[in-house]
PDB file of C-alpha atoms in Angstrom:
ATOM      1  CA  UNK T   1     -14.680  19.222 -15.352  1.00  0.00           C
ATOM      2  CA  UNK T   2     -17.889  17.807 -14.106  1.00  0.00           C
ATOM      3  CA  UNK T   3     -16.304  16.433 -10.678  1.00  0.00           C
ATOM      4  CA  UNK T   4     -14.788  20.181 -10.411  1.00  0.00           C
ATOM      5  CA  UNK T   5     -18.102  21.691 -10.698  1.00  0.00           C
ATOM      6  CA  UNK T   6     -19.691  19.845  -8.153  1.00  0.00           C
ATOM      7  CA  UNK T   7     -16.791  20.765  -6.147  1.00  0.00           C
ATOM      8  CA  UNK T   8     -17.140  24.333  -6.375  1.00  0.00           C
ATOM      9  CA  UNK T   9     -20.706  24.531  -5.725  1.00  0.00           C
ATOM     10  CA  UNK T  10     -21.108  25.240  -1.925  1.00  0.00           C
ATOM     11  CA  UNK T  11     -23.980  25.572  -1.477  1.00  0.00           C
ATOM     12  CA  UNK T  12     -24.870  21.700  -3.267  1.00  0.00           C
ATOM     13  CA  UNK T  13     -25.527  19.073  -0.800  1.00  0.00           C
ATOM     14  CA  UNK T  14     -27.054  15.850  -2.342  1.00  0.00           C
ATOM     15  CA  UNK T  15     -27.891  14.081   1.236  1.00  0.00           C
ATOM     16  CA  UNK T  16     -31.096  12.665   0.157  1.00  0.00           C
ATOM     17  CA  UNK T  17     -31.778  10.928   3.568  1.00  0.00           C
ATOM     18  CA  UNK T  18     -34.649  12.114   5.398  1.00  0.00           C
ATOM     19  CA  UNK T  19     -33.457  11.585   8.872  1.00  0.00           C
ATOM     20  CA  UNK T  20     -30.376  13.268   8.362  1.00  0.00           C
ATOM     21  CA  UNK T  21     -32.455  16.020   6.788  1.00  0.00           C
ATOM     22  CA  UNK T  22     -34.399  16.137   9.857  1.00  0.00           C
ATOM     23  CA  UNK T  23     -31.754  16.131  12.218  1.00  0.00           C
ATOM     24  CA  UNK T  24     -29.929  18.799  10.307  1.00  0.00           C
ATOM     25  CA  UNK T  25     -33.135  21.428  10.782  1.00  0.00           C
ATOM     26  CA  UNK T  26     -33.044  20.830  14.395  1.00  0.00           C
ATOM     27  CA  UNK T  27     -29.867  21.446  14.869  1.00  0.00           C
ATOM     28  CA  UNK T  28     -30.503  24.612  12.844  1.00  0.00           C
ATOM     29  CA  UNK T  29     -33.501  25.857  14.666  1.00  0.00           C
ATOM     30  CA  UNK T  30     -31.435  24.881  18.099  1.00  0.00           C
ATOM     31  CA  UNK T  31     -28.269  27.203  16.662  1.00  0.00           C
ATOM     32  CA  UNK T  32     -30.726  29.810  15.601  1.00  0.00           C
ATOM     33  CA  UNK T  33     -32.877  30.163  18.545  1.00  0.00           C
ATOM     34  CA  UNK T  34     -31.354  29.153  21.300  1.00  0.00           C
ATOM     35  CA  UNK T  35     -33.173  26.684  22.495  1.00  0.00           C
ATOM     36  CA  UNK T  36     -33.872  23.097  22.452  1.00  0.00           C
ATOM     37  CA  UNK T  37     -36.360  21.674  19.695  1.00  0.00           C
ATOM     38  CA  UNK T  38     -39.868  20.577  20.360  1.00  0.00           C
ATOM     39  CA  UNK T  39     -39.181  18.328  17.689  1.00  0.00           C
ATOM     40  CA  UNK T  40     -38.194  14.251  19.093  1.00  0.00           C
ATOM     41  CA  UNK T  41     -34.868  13.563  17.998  1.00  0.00           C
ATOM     42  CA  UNK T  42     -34.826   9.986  17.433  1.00  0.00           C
ATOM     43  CA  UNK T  43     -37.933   9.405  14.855  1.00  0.00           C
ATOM     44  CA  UNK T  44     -38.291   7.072  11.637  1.00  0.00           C
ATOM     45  CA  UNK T  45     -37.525   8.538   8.483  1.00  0.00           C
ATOM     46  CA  UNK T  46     -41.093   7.691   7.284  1.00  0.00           C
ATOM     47  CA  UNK T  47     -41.879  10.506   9.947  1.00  0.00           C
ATOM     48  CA  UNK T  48     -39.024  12.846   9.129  1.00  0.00           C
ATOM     49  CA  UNK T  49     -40.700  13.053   5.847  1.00  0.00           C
ATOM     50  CA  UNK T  50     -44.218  14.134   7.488  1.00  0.00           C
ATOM     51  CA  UNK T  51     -42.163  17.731   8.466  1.00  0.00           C
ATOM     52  CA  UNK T  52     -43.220  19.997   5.740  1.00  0.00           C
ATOM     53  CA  UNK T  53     -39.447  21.542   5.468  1.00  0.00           C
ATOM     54  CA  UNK T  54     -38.077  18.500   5.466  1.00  0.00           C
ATOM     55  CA  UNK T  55     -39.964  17.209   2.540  1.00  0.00           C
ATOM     56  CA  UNK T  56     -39.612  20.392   1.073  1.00  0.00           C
ATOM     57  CA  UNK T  57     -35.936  20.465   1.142  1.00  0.00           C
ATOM     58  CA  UNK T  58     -36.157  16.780   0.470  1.00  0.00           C
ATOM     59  CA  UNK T  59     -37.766  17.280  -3.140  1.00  0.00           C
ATOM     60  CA  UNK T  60     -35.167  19.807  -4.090  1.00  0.00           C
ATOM     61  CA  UNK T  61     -32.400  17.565  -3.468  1.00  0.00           C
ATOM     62  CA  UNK T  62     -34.016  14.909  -5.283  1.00  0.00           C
ATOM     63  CA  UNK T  63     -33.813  16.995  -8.465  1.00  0.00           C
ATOM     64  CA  UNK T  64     -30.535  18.365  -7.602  1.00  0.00           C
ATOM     65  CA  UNK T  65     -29.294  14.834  -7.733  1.00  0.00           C
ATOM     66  CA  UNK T  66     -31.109  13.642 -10.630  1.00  0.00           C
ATOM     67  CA  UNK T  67     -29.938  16.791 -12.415  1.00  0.00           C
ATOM     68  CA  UNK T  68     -26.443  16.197 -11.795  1.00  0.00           C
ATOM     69  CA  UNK T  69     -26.445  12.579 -12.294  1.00  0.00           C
ATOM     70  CA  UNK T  70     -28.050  13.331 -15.665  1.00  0.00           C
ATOM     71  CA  UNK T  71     -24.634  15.688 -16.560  1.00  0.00           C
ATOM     72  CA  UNK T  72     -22.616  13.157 -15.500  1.00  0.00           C
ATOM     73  CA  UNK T  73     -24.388  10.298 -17.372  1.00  0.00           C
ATOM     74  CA  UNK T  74     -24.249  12.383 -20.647  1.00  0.00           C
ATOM     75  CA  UNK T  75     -20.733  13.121 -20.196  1.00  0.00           C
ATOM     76  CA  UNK T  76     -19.554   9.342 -19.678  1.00  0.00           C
ATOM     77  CA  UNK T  77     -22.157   8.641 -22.616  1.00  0.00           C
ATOM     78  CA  UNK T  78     -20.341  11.257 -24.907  1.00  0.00           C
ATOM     79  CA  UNK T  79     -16.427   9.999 -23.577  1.00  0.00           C
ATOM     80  CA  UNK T  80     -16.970   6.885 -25.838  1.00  0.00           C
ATOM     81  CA  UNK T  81     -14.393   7.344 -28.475  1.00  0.00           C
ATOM     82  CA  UNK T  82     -12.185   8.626 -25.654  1.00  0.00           C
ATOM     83  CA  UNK T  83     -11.999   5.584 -23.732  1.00  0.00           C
ATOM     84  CA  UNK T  84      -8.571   3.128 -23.789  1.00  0.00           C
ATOM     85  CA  UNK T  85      -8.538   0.361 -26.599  1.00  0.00           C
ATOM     86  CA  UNK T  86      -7.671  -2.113 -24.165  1.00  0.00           C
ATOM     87  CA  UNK T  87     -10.395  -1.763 -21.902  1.00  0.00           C
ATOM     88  CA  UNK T  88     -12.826  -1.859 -25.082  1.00  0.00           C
ATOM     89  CA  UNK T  89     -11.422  -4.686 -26.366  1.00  0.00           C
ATOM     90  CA  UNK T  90     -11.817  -6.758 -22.925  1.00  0.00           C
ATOM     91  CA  UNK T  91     -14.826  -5.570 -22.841  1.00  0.00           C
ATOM     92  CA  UNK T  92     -15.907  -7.048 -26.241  1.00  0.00           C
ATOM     93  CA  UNK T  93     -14.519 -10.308 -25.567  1.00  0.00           C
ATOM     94  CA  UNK T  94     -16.408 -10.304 -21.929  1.00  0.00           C
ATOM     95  CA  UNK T  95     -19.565 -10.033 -24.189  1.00  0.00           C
ATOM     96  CA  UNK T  96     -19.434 -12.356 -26.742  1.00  0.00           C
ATOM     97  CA  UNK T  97     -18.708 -15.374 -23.702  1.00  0.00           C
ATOM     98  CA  UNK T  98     -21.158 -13.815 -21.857  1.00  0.00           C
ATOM     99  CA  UNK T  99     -23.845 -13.980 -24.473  1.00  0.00           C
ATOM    100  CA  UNK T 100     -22.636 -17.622 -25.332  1.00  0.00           C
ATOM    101  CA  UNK T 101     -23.539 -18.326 -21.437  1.00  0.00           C
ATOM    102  CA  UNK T 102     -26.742 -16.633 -21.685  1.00  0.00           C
ATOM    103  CA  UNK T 103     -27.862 -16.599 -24.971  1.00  0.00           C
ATOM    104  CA  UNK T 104     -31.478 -14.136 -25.165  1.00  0.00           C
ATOM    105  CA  UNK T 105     -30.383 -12.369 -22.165  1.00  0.00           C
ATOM    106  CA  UNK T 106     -28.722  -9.062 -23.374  1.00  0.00           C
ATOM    107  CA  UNK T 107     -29.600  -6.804 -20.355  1.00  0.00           C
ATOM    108  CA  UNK T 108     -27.347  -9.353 -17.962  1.00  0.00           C
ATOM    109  CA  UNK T 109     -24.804  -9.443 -20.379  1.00  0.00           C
ATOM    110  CA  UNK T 110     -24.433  -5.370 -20.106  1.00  0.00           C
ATOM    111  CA  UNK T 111     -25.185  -5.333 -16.199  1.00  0.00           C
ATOM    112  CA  UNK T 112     -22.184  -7.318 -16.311  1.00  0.00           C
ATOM    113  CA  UNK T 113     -20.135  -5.866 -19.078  1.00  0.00           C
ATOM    114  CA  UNK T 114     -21.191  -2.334 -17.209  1.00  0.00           C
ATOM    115  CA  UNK T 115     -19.340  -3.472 -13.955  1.00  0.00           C
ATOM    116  CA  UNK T 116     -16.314  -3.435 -15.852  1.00  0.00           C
ATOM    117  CA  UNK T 117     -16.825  -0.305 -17.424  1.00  0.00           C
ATOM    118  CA  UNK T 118     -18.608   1.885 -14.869  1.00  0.00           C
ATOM    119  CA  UNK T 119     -18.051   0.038 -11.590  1.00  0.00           C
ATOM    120  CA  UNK T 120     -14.239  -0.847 -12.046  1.00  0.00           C
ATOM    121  CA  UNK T 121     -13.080   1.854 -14.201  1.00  0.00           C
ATOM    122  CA  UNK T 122     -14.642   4.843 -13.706  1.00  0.00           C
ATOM    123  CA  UNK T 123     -16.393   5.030 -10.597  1.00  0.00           C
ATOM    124  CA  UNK T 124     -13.148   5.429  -8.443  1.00  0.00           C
ATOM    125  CA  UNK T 125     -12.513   8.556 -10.131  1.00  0.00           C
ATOM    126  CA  UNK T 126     -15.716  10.099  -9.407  1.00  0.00           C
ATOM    127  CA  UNK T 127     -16.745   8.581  -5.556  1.00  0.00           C
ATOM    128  CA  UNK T 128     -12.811   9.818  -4.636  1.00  0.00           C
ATOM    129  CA  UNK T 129     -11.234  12.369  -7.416  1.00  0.00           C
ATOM    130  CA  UNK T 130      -8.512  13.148  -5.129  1.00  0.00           C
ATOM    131  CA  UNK T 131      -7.337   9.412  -4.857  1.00  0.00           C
ATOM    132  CA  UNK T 132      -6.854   9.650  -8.601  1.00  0.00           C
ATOM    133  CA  UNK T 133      -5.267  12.996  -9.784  1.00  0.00           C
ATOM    134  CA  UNK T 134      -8.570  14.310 -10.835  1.00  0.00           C
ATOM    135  CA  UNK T 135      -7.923  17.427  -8.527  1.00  0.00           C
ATOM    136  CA  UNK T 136      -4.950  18.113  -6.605  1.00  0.00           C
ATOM    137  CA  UNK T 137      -7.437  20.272  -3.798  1.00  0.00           C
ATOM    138  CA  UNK T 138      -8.812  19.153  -0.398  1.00  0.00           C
ATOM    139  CA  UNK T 139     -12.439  17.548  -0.340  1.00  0.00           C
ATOM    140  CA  UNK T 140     -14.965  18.780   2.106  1.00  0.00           C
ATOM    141  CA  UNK T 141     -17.473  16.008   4.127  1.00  0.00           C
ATOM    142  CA  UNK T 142     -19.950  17.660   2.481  1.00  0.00           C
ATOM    143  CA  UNK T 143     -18.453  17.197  -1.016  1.00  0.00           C
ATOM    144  CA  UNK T 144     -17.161  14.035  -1.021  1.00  0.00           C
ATOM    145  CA  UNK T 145     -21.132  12.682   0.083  1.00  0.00           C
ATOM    146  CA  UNK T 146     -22.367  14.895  -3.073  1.00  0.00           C
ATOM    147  CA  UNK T 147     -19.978  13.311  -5.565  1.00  0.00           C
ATOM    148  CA  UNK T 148     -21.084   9.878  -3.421  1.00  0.00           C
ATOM    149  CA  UNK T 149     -25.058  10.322  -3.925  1.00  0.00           C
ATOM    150  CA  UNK T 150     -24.421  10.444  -7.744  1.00  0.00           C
ATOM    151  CA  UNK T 151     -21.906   7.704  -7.767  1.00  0.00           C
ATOM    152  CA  UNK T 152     -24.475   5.701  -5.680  1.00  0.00           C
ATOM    153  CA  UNK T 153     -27.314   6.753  -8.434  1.00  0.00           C
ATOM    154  CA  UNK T 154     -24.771   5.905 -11.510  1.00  0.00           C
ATOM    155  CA  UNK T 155     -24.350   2.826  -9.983  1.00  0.00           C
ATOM    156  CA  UNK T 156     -27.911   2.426  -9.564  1.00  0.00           C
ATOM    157  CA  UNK T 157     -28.586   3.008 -13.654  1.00  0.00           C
ATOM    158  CA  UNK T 158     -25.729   0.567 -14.647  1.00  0.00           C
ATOM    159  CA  UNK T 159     -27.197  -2.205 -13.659  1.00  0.00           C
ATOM    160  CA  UNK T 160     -31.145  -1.237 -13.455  1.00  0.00           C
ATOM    161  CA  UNK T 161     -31.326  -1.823  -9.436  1.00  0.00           C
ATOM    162  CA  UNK T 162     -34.468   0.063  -8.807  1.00  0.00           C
ATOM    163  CA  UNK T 163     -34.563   1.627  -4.730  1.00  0.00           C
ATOM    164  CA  UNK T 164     -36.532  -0.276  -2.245  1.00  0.00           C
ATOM    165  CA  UNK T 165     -36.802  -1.590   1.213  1.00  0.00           C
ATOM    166  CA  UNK T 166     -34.172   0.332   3.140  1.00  0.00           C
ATOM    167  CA  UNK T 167     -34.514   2.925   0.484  1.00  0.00           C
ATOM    168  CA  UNK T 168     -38.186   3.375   0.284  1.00  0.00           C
ATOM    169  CA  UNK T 169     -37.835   6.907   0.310  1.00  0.00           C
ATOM    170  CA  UNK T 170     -35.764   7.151  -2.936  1.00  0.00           C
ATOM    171  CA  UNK T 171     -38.284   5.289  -4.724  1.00  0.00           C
ATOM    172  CA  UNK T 172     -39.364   8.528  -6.335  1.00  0.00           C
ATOM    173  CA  UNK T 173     -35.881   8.289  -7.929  1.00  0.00           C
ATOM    174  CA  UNK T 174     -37.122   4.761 -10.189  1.00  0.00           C
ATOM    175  CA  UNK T 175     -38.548   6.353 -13.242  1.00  0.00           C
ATOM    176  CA  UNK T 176     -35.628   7.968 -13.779  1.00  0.00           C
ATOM    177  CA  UNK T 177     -33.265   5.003 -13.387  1.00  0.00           C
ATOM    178  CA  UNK T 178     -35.237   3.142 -15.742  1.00  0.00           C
ATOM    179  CA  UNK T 179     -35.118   5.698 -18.606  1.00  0.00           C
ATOM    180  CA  UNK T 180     -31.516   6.675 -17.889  1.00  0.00           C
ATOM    181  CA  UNK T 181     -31.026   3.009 -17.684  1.00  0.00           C
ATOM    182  CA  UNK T 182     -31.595   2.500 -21.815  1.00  0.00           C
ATOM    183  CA  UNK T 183     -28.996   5.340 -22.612  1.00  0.00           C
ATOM    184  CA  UNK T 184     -26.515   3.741 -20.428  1.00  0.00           C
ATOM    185  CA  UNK T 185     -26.763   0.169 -21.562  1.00  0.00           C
ATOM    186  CA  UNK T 186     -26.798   1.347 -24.984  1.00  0.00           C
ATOM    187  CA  UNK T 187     -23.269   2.738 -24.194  1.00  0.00           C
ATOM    188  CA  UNK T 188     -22.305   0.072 -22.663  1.00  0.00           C
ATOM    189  CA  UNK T 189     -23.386  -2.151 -26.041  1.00  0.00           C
ATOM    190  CA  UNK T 190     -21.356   0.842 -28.191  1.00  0.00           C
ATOM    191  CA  UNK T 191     -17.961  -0.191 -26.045  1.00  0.00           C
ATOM    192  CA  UNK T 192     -18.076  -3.526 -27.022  1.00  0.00           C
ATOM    193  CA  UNK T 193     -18.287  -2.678 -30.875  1.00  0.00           C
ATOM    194  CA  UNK T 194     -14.116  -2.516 -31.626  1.00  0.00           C
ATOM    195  CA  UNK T 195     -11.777  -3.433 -34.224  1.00  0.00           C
ATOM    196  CA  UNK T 196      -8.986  -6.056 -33.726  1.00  0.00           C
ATOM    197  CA  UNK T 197      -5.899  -5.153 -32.484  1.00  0.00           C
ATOM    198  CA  UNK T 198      -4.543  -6.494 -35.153  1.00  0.00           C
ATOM    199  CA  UNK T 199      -6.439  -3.803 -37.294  1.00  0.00           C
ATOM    200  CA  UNK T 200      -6.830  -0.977 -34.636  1.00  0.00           C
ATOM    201  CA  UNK T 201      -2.686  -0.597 -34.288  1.00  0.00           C
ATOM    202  CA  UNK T 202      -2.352  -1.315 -38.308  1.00  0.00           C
ATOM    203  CA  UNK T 203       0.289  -4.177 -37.573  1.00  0.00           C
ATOM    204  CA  UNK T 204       1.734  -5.539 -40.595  1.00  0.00           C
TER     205      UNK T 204
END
């Protein structure tokens, strides 16, 4: 439900980078007037960000991104008892070795057990929902970077990789990822906690 209501909002686009920001309002003012830009073209995204409507629109998307990442966080969060045995149980196992190989270290252990259940299980379905019978309708350019933005920021949360260098400008975007970071690790810690098969499929 959550990939189809990104999908259905038009309007949304989650295209947090300044430059492409930038060279979107040009192109804009250019269609609407006529005329060629006074703005330079080819400029640094530290000085895309000095345009007051680009930062403005900049901001917005920000907390359009954080607010949808947040549903979709809460959703995977509350899809715990939903999730197959199997991948559960693997993940359980993957834990205890993993603490045995670094014992005190609890937040590697889940950046790793979260691979498995973020990265490799889920995030296919939400960076391409048409690959996986999530919709059966086209995707839009435009929607298929939205519902990549908040794969890129779920991604981001399950394994605490805070933005920097090349993504200075997203660095407004850390507090969050820390915070969100608990509830997801937490979830990722709930996974692990399973019954035997043995026990879970009552065999005699």
């Amino acid at each position: 439900p959550l990939v189809k209501d990104i999908l259905e909002q038009r309007e949304l686009d989650l295209d947090v980078d300044p430059l492409s920001i930038y060279r979107n309002v040009i192109k804009e003012e250019e269609s609407r007037t006529g005329k060629q830009s006074r703005f330079a073209y080819d400029i640094s995204r530290s000085q895309a960000l000095e345009n007051d409507k680009v930062m403005k629109i900049f901001v917005k998307r920000l907390k359009d991104l954080c607010d949808a990442t947040e549903k979709f966080l809460n959703s995977i969060i509350s899809s715990l008892n939903k999730l197959p045995f199997g991948l559960r149980y693997i993940a359980s196992q993957m834990k205890k070795d993993l603490e045995t190989r670094f014992p005190g270290d609890e937040e590697k252990v889940l950046k790793i057990v979260g691979n498995l259940i973020y990265y490799r299980y889920m995030n296919p379905a939400v960076v391409a929902p048409d690959g996986f019978n999530v919709i059966e309708s086209m995707i839009s350019p435009t929607q298929r970077k939205n519902l990549a933005e908040i794969s890129k920021m779920l991604q981001q949360i399950s394994v605490h990789k805070l933005f920097e260098d090349e993504f200075f400008y997203l660095s407004a975007l850390n507090d969050y990822i820390t915070k969100a970071k608990t509830k997801f690790f937490k979830f990722f810690s709930d996974c692990c906690v399973v019954q035997s098969p043995e026990d879970y499929f009552q065999i005699d």
